[in-house]
Amino acid sequence: MVENNEYTNTIILNANLMKTKGQAHKYFIEKFDLPSYYGKNLDALWDVLTERREKTHIVIQGVEKLLENLGDYGSAIIDLFEDLEHEYDNYTLEMK
């Protein structure tokens, strides 16, 4: 478990609120306070998140629901956040 005081931000993503790709990207805009130029796809999400330097702990609640709702796209979302954690020291990931 990560000590939250080590991180500037803790972002909690509730999979129940991501039933479609469109809903997922609207939710990412809200939760990550993404810029207006965000392209609403996973490549664009990667680009904007990798530009950031603040320490961020991401919690995905309901991983099974994310996969149920979005199938392969849900898997791709999980892969993106796992890659983010492995490639960037300022991100950690917790999945429930």
Tab-separated table of C-alpha atoms in Angstrom:
chain	number	residue	atom	x	y	z
A	1	MET	CA	0.000	0.000	0.000
A	2	VAL	CA	1.263	3.462	-0.873
A	3	GLU	CA	1.466	6.235	1.673
A	4	ASN	CA	-0.783	8.934	0.209
A	5	ASN	CA	1.233	11.735	1.806
A	6	GLU	CA	4.097	10.898	-0.578
A	7	TYR	CA	1.980	11.932	-3.550
A	8	THR	CA	0.707	15.265	-4.756
A	9	ASN	CA	-2.436	13.627	-6.149
A	10	THR	CA	-4.464	10.505	-5.609
A	11	ILE	CA	-6.864	9.848	-8.482
A	12	ILE	CA	-9.609	7.303	-7.811
A	13	LEU	CA	-11.249	5.905	-10.944
A	14	ASN	CA	-14.593	4.149	-10.464
A	15	ALA	CA	-15.109	1.622	-13.267
A	16	ASN	CA	-18.883	1.783	-12.798
A	17	LEU	CA	-18.733	5.266	-14.329
A	18	MET	CA	-16.954	4.073	-17.485
A	19	LYS	CA	-19.580	2.110	-19.420
A	20	THR	CA	-18.568	3.320	-22.887
A	21	LYS	CA	-15.376	4.672	-24.455
A	22	GLY	CA	-16.940	8.120	-24.568
A	23	GLN	CA	-17.898	8.009	-20.893
A	24	ALA	CA	-14.406	6.812	-20.003
A	25	HIS	CA	-12.759	9.744	-21.763
A	26	LYS	CA	-15.180	12.289	-20.273
A	27	TYR	CA	-14.388	10.792	-16.870
A	28	PHE	CA	-10.629	11.026	-17.516
A	29	ILE	CA	-11.046	14.699	-18.460
A	30	GLU	CA	-12.791	15.339	-15.153
A	31	LYS	CA	-10.584	13.212	-12.895
A	32	PHE	CA	-7.218	14.221	-14.379
A	33	ASP	CA	-8.232	17.820	-15.199
A	34	LEU	CA	-7.113	17.302	-18.789
A	35	PRO	CA	-6.509	20.221	-21.157
A	36	SER	CA	-9.019	21.283	-23.798
A	37	TYR	CA	-6.814	19.900	-26.584
A	38	TYR	CA	-7.057	16.342	-25.171
A	39	GLY	CA	-7.936	14.070	-28.116
A	40	LYS	CA	-10.216	11.606	-26.269
A	41	ASN	CA	-8.270	8.479	-27.168
A	42	LEU	CA	-5.676	6.396	-25.344
A	43	ASP	CA	-2.707	7.794	-27.291
A	44	ALA	CA	-3.767	11.303	-26.314
A	45	LEU	CA	-4.268	10.226	-22.686
A	46	TRP	CA	-0.750	8.796	-22.640
A	47	ASP	CA	0.652	11.998	-24.127
A	48	VAL	CA	-0.945	14.338	-21.590
A	49	LEU	CA	-0.207	12.125	-18.584
A	50	THR	CA	3.453	11.609	-19.505
A	51	GLU	CA	3.929	15.382	-19.716
A	52	ARG	CA	3.130	15.698	-16.011
A	53	ARG	CA	5.744	15.548	-13.283
A	54	GLU	CA	3.697	15.636	-10.057
A	55	LYS	CA	3.648	12.413	-8.064
A	56	THR	CA	0.305	10.732	-8.670
A	57	HIS	CA	-1.225	7.590	-7.215
A	58	ILE	CA	-3.969	6.136	-9.451
A	59	VAL	CA	-6.546	3.755	-7.985
A	60	ILE	CA	-8.829	1.824	-10.341
A	61	GLN	CA	-11.833	0.517	-8.437
A	62	GLY	CA	-13.802	-2.293	-10.073
A	63	VAL	CA	-11.301	-3.678	-12.562
A	64	GLU	CA	-13.632	-6.573	-13.387
A	65	LYS	CA	-16.445	-4.115	-14.154
A	66	LEU	CA	-14.128	-2.122	-16.428
A	67	LEU	CA	-13.356	-5.282	-18.394
A	68	GLU	CA	-17.033	-6.272	-18.457
A	69	ASN	CA	-18.118	-2.834	-19.687
A	70	LEU	CA	-15.369	-2.155	-22.215
A	71	GLY	CA	-13.827	-5.520	-23.085
A	72	ASP	CA	-10.581	-5.133	-25.019
A	73	TYR	CA	-10.717	-1.351	-24.617
A	74	GLY	CA	-10.899	-1.825	-20.845
A	75	SER	CA	-7.817	-4.046	-21.085
A	76	ALA	CA	-6.067	-1.344	-23.087
A	77	ILE	CA	-6.898	1.229	-20.387
A	78	ILE	CA	-5.413	-1.044	-17.727
A	79	ASP	CA	-2.331	-1.647	-19.896
A	80	LEU	CA	-1.877	2.108	-20.302
A	81	PHE	CA	-1.906	2.731	-16.546
A	82	GLU	CA	0.386	-0.264	-15.892
A	83	ASP	CA	2.844	1.029	-18.502
A	84	LEU	CA	2.643	4.498	-16.982
A	85	GLU	CA	3.574	3.087	-13.571
A	86	HIS	CA	6.466	1.018	-14.965
A	87	GLU	CA	7.937	3.724	-17.178
A	88	TYR	CA	7.482	6.831	-15.017
A	89	ASP	CA	8.647	7.153	-11.410
A	90	ASN	CA	6.017	9.763	-10.573
A	91	TYR	CA	3.079	7.350	-11.067
A	92	THR	CA	1.886	4.428	-8.976
A	93	LEU	CA	-1.105	2.215	-9.651
A	94	GLU	CA	-3.447	0.283	-7.393
A	95	MET	CA	-6.184	-1.935	-8.815
A	96	LYS	CA	-9.127	-3.242	-6.809
